[in-house]
Structures are given as structure tokens and as C-alpha cells.
Amino acid sequence: MVGGRADVHRQHRLLFGRYVLSRVLGRRETTLAALAPIAAALTVIAGCHASPQAASSASPSQVELPFRGLVGPKGLAVDAAGDVYVINDGSSRLLKLPAGSDVSVGVPLTGLKDPLGLAVGTGGNVYVSDNSDNRVYELPAGANTPIELPFTGLKLPFGMAVDAAGDVYVTDYTPRVLKLPAGSNTPVELPFTGLKDPLGTAVNANGDVYVTDCDVPDGRDSRVLKLPAGSAAAVELPFNGLSCPKGVVVDSAGDVYVADVGGSVGRVFKLPAGSNTPVELSFPGLKTPLGIAVDAAGNVYVTDNTNNRVLKLPAK
């Protein structure tokens, strides 16, 4: 496809910084610069969007986690023990930083071509989407051999999530959001209509599913959607002024966190449960936040792709 949606998405991938994650070519390309920021009947919760508020000056300071040799970190997750997992694009490997340690270790998920999305279940099972290989893998806790999950017909899978029941969720370029119920061999397409480019996904304890939808090249229709459990229609959350939202995560209190990429500045927003006003969290120097996670204590973690680092913002 020339001059159409595929070309726009090729440009959109440049927003990842050092590497192009091309959904057209299915391979990495180097780039010298990042580009500028890039209709269904959806209901905006509680009325109009509100402009994000800046973080309080009393906010804690970010810290860089001791992952050594990172090149283009992407997907990110934290397990119940506080271990932090990150996908290292430079080696196409999954790394783990055990809680309290300053030395990361490799996770036995070998043979990956272009790992991107990442999730960790409550039992310690690890899930990874392989973007260019169009596959999703599960590494059971304590195992050394991954299992390919029966997601058939995937096209460049991106975001990953898993709920407490073991149901697995993935976004892809089609565009659609798929759910593989635990124990099933048949994925189900969730009723997210009018999607442009679904990227990150998350699920809360109630089974509500969240998706970031990036509109390129201008971001005018970029949004964050929520599909309540059992509902046939998604609702739009009141995030305003997003450029290209990537990762999304929700904590146990129902607060929603979004990593947004636009131009040379990356931002992270938090929408407190029951609020219509997102708050911008303080991550100085952030450029291309892709993955995002939050632990049980409320600490927020972000991969900064272009700056080759993983950041942690301690809870207040």
C-alpha cells in the first residue's frame, strides 16, 4: 500500500527513537531522528475532557534502575514480588531485575525476533508478543521452554496483558484486541470499534480492559479506551492532549497510567479513579516512554526507549 495507512504507520514507528519498529516491513531500521508527534459511538466518561495538571513540586524524584547495556528497552512488567522485567531491543532478550538486586539476569525466552509487548501473571508466568514473528509466547513460572499460545492470524502484535484468571489479551495491527480465555484454544475479538492503531492494553481485577489508540500523524484522535467487563461498547477516558499513547496500566485502586510519546518529549499521565482530570507525573528528561508498570506499593516504572533506561518513580 503506497501513500496510505501503511506509509503513515511507517512514520509512526520512528517515534520509537533509535529503532524503527516497522509494521510495514516487519524489521528494524536505524533512524537519525524521531519524527514530530504524530468512529465509533464512544462515550466520554463524565462529560468533557479535562486538561492534565502538573505534578506537585513535592513529588518524589525518579531513579534509574540498574539494567546494564540496555538498547531500546520496550515492554515492561512488575510481578507480585517486585521483580522488574524489561524487553531489551538490542539483544531481543527479556531481562529481569530481582527485587532488591542491582544485577539483572536473562530470562530463558530465546529465539525471539522482535519482542515487544510484555505481561506477567499473578502466578509468575511471563507473556511476550513477538511483533515481526506474529506470535505470542508464554513462559510458565520456573520453566525454561516457552509455549506458543494459539493466537492465529495475528498481524504485528503489540500490547500484552493477563488477568488473575489467566486470560491473555493482545492488540494487533488489524486493528483489533483479542482475548484468549484460560484453557481455550480460540481467541475472542473484543468489541472495540473504530480503532486506528491499538497499542498498549491492560486489565483490572474486575475484568475491565483498557487500550491506548494512537492516531497518526497528528494525534487529534489519540485516546484511551475502557471496555467494562461484560459490556459491548467501549468508553473513552478523559485524557486530553495526547500525542501517541503507548503503554497503559491500572493499579489496584483503579488509577490509570498512560505513557505518551510526542516529538522530543515523553510524558506519563495518571488518571485517579473517579476523576476527570489526569495528572502529569514528574519524569524529567523523559523522551520516548513505551512500557509502563506499577507495583503493589504504587511505584511507577517506565521504559525510556531512546535514552536506553528504565525509570522508577517512587510512590509518595
Short mmCIF file of C-alpha atoms in Angstrom, two decimals:
data_model
loop_
_atom_site.label_atom_id
_atom_site.label_comp_id
_atom_site.label_asym_id
_atom_site.label_seq_id
_atom_site.Cartn_x
_atom_site.Cartn_y
_atom_site.Cartn_z
CA MET A 1 0.00 0.00 0.00
CA VAL A 2 1.61 3.25 -1.15
CA GLY A 3 0.77 6.68 0.23
CA GLY A 4 -1.87 5.24 2.54
CA ARG A 5 -2.24 3.91 6.06
CA ALA A 6 0.82 1.71 5.80
CA ASP A 7 3.10 4.66 4.97
CA VAL A 8 1.69 6.66 7.86
CA HIS A 9 2.43 3.79 10.20
CA ARG A 10 5.99 3.53 8.91
CA GLN A 11 6.48 7.14 10.03
CA HIS A 12 4.70 6.46 13.28
CA ARG A 13 7.25 3.76 14.14
CA LEU A 14 10.01 6.40 14.04
CA LEU A 15 8.62 7.74 17.28
CA PHE A 16 10.31 4.80 18.99
CA GLY A 17 13.60 6.64 18.63
CA ARG A 18 16.76 4.70 17.79
CA TYR A 19 14.95 1.85 16.07
CA VAL A 20 12.01 1.80 13.74
CA LEU A 21 9.55 -0.92 14.69
CA SER A 22 8.09 -1.10 11.23
CA ARG A 23 4.69 -2.67 11.00
CA VAL A 24 5.01 -2.49 7.23
CA LEU A 25 8.39 -4.12 6.75
CA GLY A 26 8.41 -6.21 9.90
CA ARG A 27 12.05 -5.39 10.66
CA ARG A 28 14.26 -2.85 12.43
CA GLU A 29 15.76 0.13 10.63
CA THR A 30 18.06 2.77 12.07
CA THR A 31 16.95 6.37 12.01
CA LEU A 32 18.71 9.66 12.67
CA ALA A 33 15.84 11.48 14.24
CA ALA A 34 12.38 10.95 15.62
CA LEU A 35 9.52 12.47 13.72
CA ALA A 36 7.20 15.08 15.13
CA PRO A 37 4.15 13.93 17.11
CA ILE A 38 2.16 12.14 15.38
CA ALA A 39 -15.52 6.46 14.96
CA ALA A 40 -17.37 4.60 16.74
CA ALA A 41 -20.00 5.95 19.10
CA LEU A 42 -17.81 6.10 22.18
CA THR A 43 -18.89 7.83 25.35
CA VAL A 44 -16.54 10.15 27.22
CA ILE A 45 -16.84 9.35 30.89
CA ALA A 46 -18.46 12.13 32.92
CA GLY A 47 -18.54 14.65 30.13
CA CYS A 48 -15.72 16.75 28.72
CA HIS A 49 -12.00 16.15 28.73
CA ALA A 50 -10.00 18.00 31.32
CA SER A 51 -6.52 19.38 30.80
CA PRO A 52 -3.80 17.47 32.65
CA GLN A 53 -2.46 19.00 35.83
CA ALA A 54 1.26 19.23 36.50
CA ALA A 55 2.71 17.08 39.24
CA SER A 56 3.21 18.67 42.64
CA SER A 57 6.63 20.11 43.41
CA ALA A 58 6.64 17.78 46.42
CA SER A 59 6.63 14.73 44.15
CA PRO A 60 9.41 12.18 44.74
CA SER A 61 12.32 12.03 42.32
CA GLN A 62 12.75 9.35 39.66
CA VAL A 63 15.57 6.82 39.88
CA GLU A 64 17.21 4.84 37.10
CA LEU A 65 17.17 1.09 37.64
CA PRO A 66 20.47 -0.81 37.25
CA PHE A 67 19.80 -2.56 33.95
CA ARG A 68 23.19 -2.58 32.20
CA GLY A 69 23.70 -2.46 28.45
CA LEU A 70 20.14 -1.63 27.50
CA VAL A 71 19.50 -0.65 23.90
CA GLY A 72 15.98 0.48 23.09
CA PRO A 73 14.04 -1.03 26.03
CA LYS A 74 10.38 -1.64 25.20
CA GLY A 75 7.87 -3.78 27.10
CA LEU A 76 7.87 -3.62 30.89
CA ALA A 77 6.21 -5.50 33.75
CA VAL A 78 6.49 -5.96 37.51
CA ASP A 79 5.48 -9.16 39.30
CA ALA A 80 3.91 -9.64 42.73
CA ALA A 81 7.35 -10.00 44.34
CA GLY A 82 8.53 -6.66 42.94
CA ASP A 83 10.80 -8.18 40.29
CA VAL A 84 11.04 -5.92 37.22
CA TYR A 85 11.04 -7.35 33.68
CA VAL A 86 12.03 -5.48 30.54
CA ILE A 87 12.45 -6.32 26.86
CA ASN A 88 15.85 -5.24 25.55
CA ASP A 89 15.52 -4.45 21.85
CA GLY A 90 19.26 -4.51 21.25
CA SER A 91 19.54 -8.21 22.07
CA SER A 92 15.89 -9.25 21.52
CA ARG A 93 16.01 -10.66 25.03
CA LEU A 94 13.96 -10.46 28.17
CA LEU A 95 15.75 -9.26 31.30
CA LYS A 96 14.71 -9.48 34.94
CA LEU A 97 15.87 -7.34 37.86
CA PRO A 98 15.03 -9.22 41.07
CA ALA A 99 13.63 -7.10 43.89
CA GLY A 100 16.45 -5.65 46.00
CA SER A 101 19.14 -6.60 43.48
CA ASP A 102 21.39 -4.37 41.40
CA VAL A 103 22.17 -7.08 38.83
CA SER A 104 19.74 -8.05 36.08
CA VAL A 105 19.53 -11.60 34.74
CA GLY A 106 18.34 -13.08 31.46
CA VAL A 107 15.01 -14.89 31.24
CA PRO A 108 15.01 -18.08 29.11
CA LEU A 109 12.92 -16.81 26.23
CA THR A 110 15.26 -17.43 23.32
CA GLY A 111 14.74 -17.29 19.58
CA LEU A 112 12.65 -14.13 19.65
CA LYS A 113 12.83 -11.93 16.56
CA ASP A 114 11.25 -8.67 17.68
CA PRO A 115 9.74 -8.98 21.18
CA LEU A 116 7.60 -6.02 22.09
CA GLY A 117 4.65 -6.47 24.48
CA LEU A 118 5.17 -7.96 27.94
CA ALA A 119 2.98 -9.12 30.82
CA VAL A 120 3.48 -11.19 33.98
CA GLY A 121 0.64 -13.17 35.56
CA THR A 122 -0.12 -13.49 39.26
CA GLY A 123 1.49 -16.94 39.30
CA GLY A 124 4.71 -15.69 37.70
CA ASN A 125 4.01 -16.83 34.15
CA VAL A 126 5.55 -14.45 31.59
CA TYR A 127 3.88 -13.47 28.30
CA VAL A 128 5.60 -11.83 25.32
CA SER A 129 4.37 -10.71 21.91
CA ASP A 130 6.85 -11.17 19.05
CA ASN A 131 5.98 -8.33 16.71
CA SER A 132 7.64 -9.39 13.47
CA ASP A 133 7.05 -13.12 14.02
CA ASN A 134 3.30 -12.60 14.67
CA ARG A 135 3.30 -14.85 17.72
CA VAL A 136 2.62 -14.74 21.44
CA TYR A 137 4.60 -16.84 23.90
CA GLU A 138 4.05 -17.93 27.49
CA LEU A 139 6.90 -18.93 29.77
CA PRO A 140 5.42 -20.77 32.76
CA ALA A 141 6.92 -19.90 36.13
CA GLY A 142 10.09 -21.91 36.71
CA ALA A 143 10.18 -23.26 33.15
CA ASN A 144 12.99 -22.95 30.63
CA THR A 145 10.96 -23.53 27.48
CA PRO A 146 8.30 -21.10 26.24
CA ILE A 147 4.94 -22.20 24.83
CA GLU A 148 3.39 -20.60 21.77
CA LEU A 149 -0.19 -19.57 22.50
CA PRO A 150 -2.92 -20.26 19.90
CA PHE A 151 -3.38 -16.74 18.58
CA THR A 152 -3.89 -17.43 14.88
CA GLY A 153 -3.87 -14.79 12.15
CA LEU A 154 -2.01 -12.17 14.17
CA LYS A 155 -0.56 -9.22 12.33
CA LEU A 156 2.23 -7.45 14.19
CA PRO A 157 1.02 -7.96 17.78
CA PHE A 158 1.86 -5.15 20.18
CA GLY A 159 0.41 -4.78 23.69
CA MET A 160 0.06 -7.64 26.18
CA ALA A 161 -1.96 -8.14 29.34
CA VAL A 162 -3.08 -11.04 31.53
CA ASP A 163 -5.76 -11.12 34.22
CA ALA A 164 -5.96 -13.02 37.50
CA ALA A 165 -7.87 -15.87 35.83
CA GLY A 166 -5.09 -16.37 33.27
CA ASP A 167 -6.96 -14.86 30.33
CA VAL A 168 -4.46 -13.31 27.90
CA TYR A 169 -5.03 -10.11 25.90
CA VAL A 170 -3.15 -8.79 22.87
CA THR A 171 -3.51 -5.87 20.45
CA ASP A 172 -2.55 -6.09 16.80
CA TYR A 173 -2.32 -4.01 13.63
CA THR A 174 -5.54 -5.32 12.06
CA PRO A 175 -6.65 -3.30 14.19
CA ARG A 176 -8.23 -5.32 16.98
CA VAL A 177 -7.95 -6.51 20.56
CA LEU A 178 -8.03 -10.26 21.20
CA LYS A 179 -8.67 -12.24 24.37
CA LEU A 180 -7.61 -15.86 24.84
CA PRO A 181 -9.60 -17.30 27.75
CA ALA A 182 -7.59 -19.53 30.08
CA GLY A 183 -7.64 -23.13 28.85
CA SER A 184 -9.09 -22.19 25.46
CA ASN A 185 -7.59 -22.59 22.00
CA THR A 186 -9.85 -19.98 20.44
CA PRO A 187 -9.21 -16.24 20.86
CA VAL A 188 -12.18 -13.89 21.01
CA GLU A 189 -12.17 -10.43 19.44
CA LEU A 190 -13.30 -7.80 21.95
CA PRO A 191 -15.85 -5.15 20.89
CA PHE A 192 -13.51 -2.18 20.46
CA THR A 193 -14.87 -0.48 17.34
CA GLY A 194 -13.36 2.36 15.32
CA LEU A 195 -9.79 1.64 16.40
CA LYS A 196 -6.97 3.33 14.50
CA ASP A 197 -3.81 1.83 15.97
CA PRO A 198 -4.34 -0.02 19.27
CA LEU A 199 -1.04 -0.25 21.12
CA GLY A 200 -0.95 -0.81 24.88
CA THR A 201 -3.51 -2.84 26.78
CA ALA A 202 -4.25 -3.57 30.44
CA VAL A 203 -6.91 -5.31 32.50
CA ASN A 204 -8.04 -4.68 36.07
CA ALA A 205 -9.30 -7.04 38.78
CA ASN A 206 -12.90 -6.57 37.62
CA GLY A 207 -12.09 -7.66 34.08
CA ASP A 208 -12.34 -4.17 32.58
CA VAL A 209 -9.99 -3.88 29.59
CA TYR A 210 -8.05 -0.71 28.71
CA VAL A 211 -6.49 0.11 25.33
CA THR A 212 -4.42 3.03 24.04
CA ASP A 213 -5.35 4.04 20.49
CA CYS A 214 -2.79 6.15 18.62
CA ASP A 215 -3.92 8.38 15.77
CA VAL A 216 -1.09 9.24 13.38
CA PRO A 217 0.27 11.54 12.15
CA ASP A 218 -1.35 14.40 14.08
CA GLY A 219 -2.69 12.68 17.18
CA ARG A 220 -6.03 14.51 17.05
CA ASP A 221 -7.99 11.34 17.77
CA SER A 222 -5.49 9.62 20.05
CA ARG A 223 -7.31 8.28 23.07
CA VAL A 224 -7.53 5.76 25.88
CA LEU A 225 -10.49 3.40 25.88
CA LYS A 226 -12.06 1.26 28.57
CA LEU A 227 -14.27 -1.76 27.91
CA PRO A 228 -16.16 -2.55 31.12
CA ALA A 229 -16.45 -6.25 31.88
CA GLY A 230 -19.46 -7.76 30.13
CA SER A 231 -20.10 -4.63 28.06
CA ALA A 232 -20.49 -4.49 24.29
CA ALA A 233 -19.27 -0.90 23.99
CA ALA A 234 -16.07 0.86 24.99
CA VAL A 235 -15.96 4.26 26.66
CA GLU A 236 -13.32 6.94 26.21
CA LEU A 237 -11.43 8.05 29.29
CA PRO A 238 -10.92 11.79 29.89
CA PHE A 239 -7.28 12.11 28.83
CA ASN A 240 -6.72 15.34 26.91
CA GLY A 241 -3.94 16.42 24.56
CA LEU A 242 -2.37 13.02 23.99
CA SER A 243 0.08 12.70 21.09
CA CYS A 244 0.54 8.96 20.68
CA PRO A 245 -0.30 6.95 23.82
CA LYS A 246 1.70 3.72 24.10
CA GLY A 247 1.74 1.77 27.34
CA VAL A 248 -1.16 1.69 29.78
CA VAL A 249 -1.54 0.14 33.22
CA VAL A 250 -4.12 0.26 36.00
CA ASP A 251 -3.40 -0.17 39.71
CA SER A 252 -5.43 -1.89 42.42
CA ALA A 253 -7.18 1.39 43.30
CA GLY A 254 -8.39 1.86 39.72
CA ASP A 255 -5.95 4.65 38.85
CA VAL A 256 -4.98 4.54 35.16
CA TYR A 257 -1.45 5.39 33.95
CA VAL A 258 -0.53 6.15 30.34
CA ALA A 259 2.84 6.64 28.60
CA ASP A 260 2.57 9.20 25.80
CA VAL A 261 5.13 9.88 23.05
CA GLY A 262 5.22 13.09 21.05
CA GLY A 263 8.13 14.86 19.37
CA SER A 264 11.19 15.11 21.61
CA VAL A 265 9.30 14.95 24.91
CA GLY A 266 7.67 11.96 26.56
CA ARG A 267 5.00 12.24 29.23
CA VAL A 268 3.33 9.98 31.77
CA PHE A 269 -0.19 10.68 32.97
CA LYS A 270 -2.19 9.33 35.87
CA LEU A 271 -5.99 9.44 35.94
CA PRO A 272 -7.08 8.84 39.53
CA ALA A 273 -10.12 6.60 39.95
CA GLY A 274 -13.33 8.62 39.78
CA SER A 275 -11.56 11.74 38.48
CA ASN A 276 -11.97 13.59 35.20
CA THR A 277 -8.60 15.32 35.46
CA PRO A 278 -5.39 13.46 34.61
CA VAL A 279 -2.19 14.43 36.41
CA GLU A 280 1.19 14.54 34.66
CA LEU A 281 3.79 12.66 36.67
CA SER A 282 7.30 14.06 37.06
CA PHE A 283 9.78 12.20 34.85
CA PRO A 284 12.42 14.85 33.93
CA GLY A 285 14.27 14.20 30.68
CA LEU A 286 11.87 11.50 29.54
CA LYS A 287 11.85 11.16 25.76
CA THR A 288 10.17 8.01 24.44
CA PRO A 289 8.25 6.15 27.16
CA LEU A 290 6.92 2.88 25.79
CA GLY A 291 6.32 0.34 28.53
CA ILE A 292 4.74 1.27 31.85
CA ALA A 293 4.06 -0.67 35.03
CA VAL A 294 3.03 -0.07 38.63
CA ASP A 295 3.69 -2.28 41.64
CA ALA A 296 1.60 -3.03 44.72
CA ALA A 297 3.20 -0.14 46.62
CA GLY A 298 2.26 2.38 43.92
CA ASN A 299 5.74 2.83 42.47
CA VAL A 300 5.58 3.65 38.74
CA TYR A 301 8.05 2.22 36.21
CA VAL A 302 8.68 3.41 32.63
CA THR A 303 10.99 2.35 29.81
CA ASP A 304 12.66 5.34 28.14
CA ASN A 305 13.41 3.81 24.73
CA THR A 306 15.65 6.46 23.20
CA ASN A 307 17.61 7.07 26.39
CA ASN A 308 18.16 3.33 26.93
CA ARG A 309 16.97 3.21 30.51
CA VAL A 310 14.23 2.08 32.89
CA LEU A 311 12.97 4.65 35.37
CA LYS A 312 11.16 4.25 38.67
CA LEU A 313 9.08 6.96 40.31
CA PRO A 314 8.65 6.05 43.99
CA ALA A 315 5.18 6.36 45.46
CA LYS A 316 4.52 9.38 47.64
#
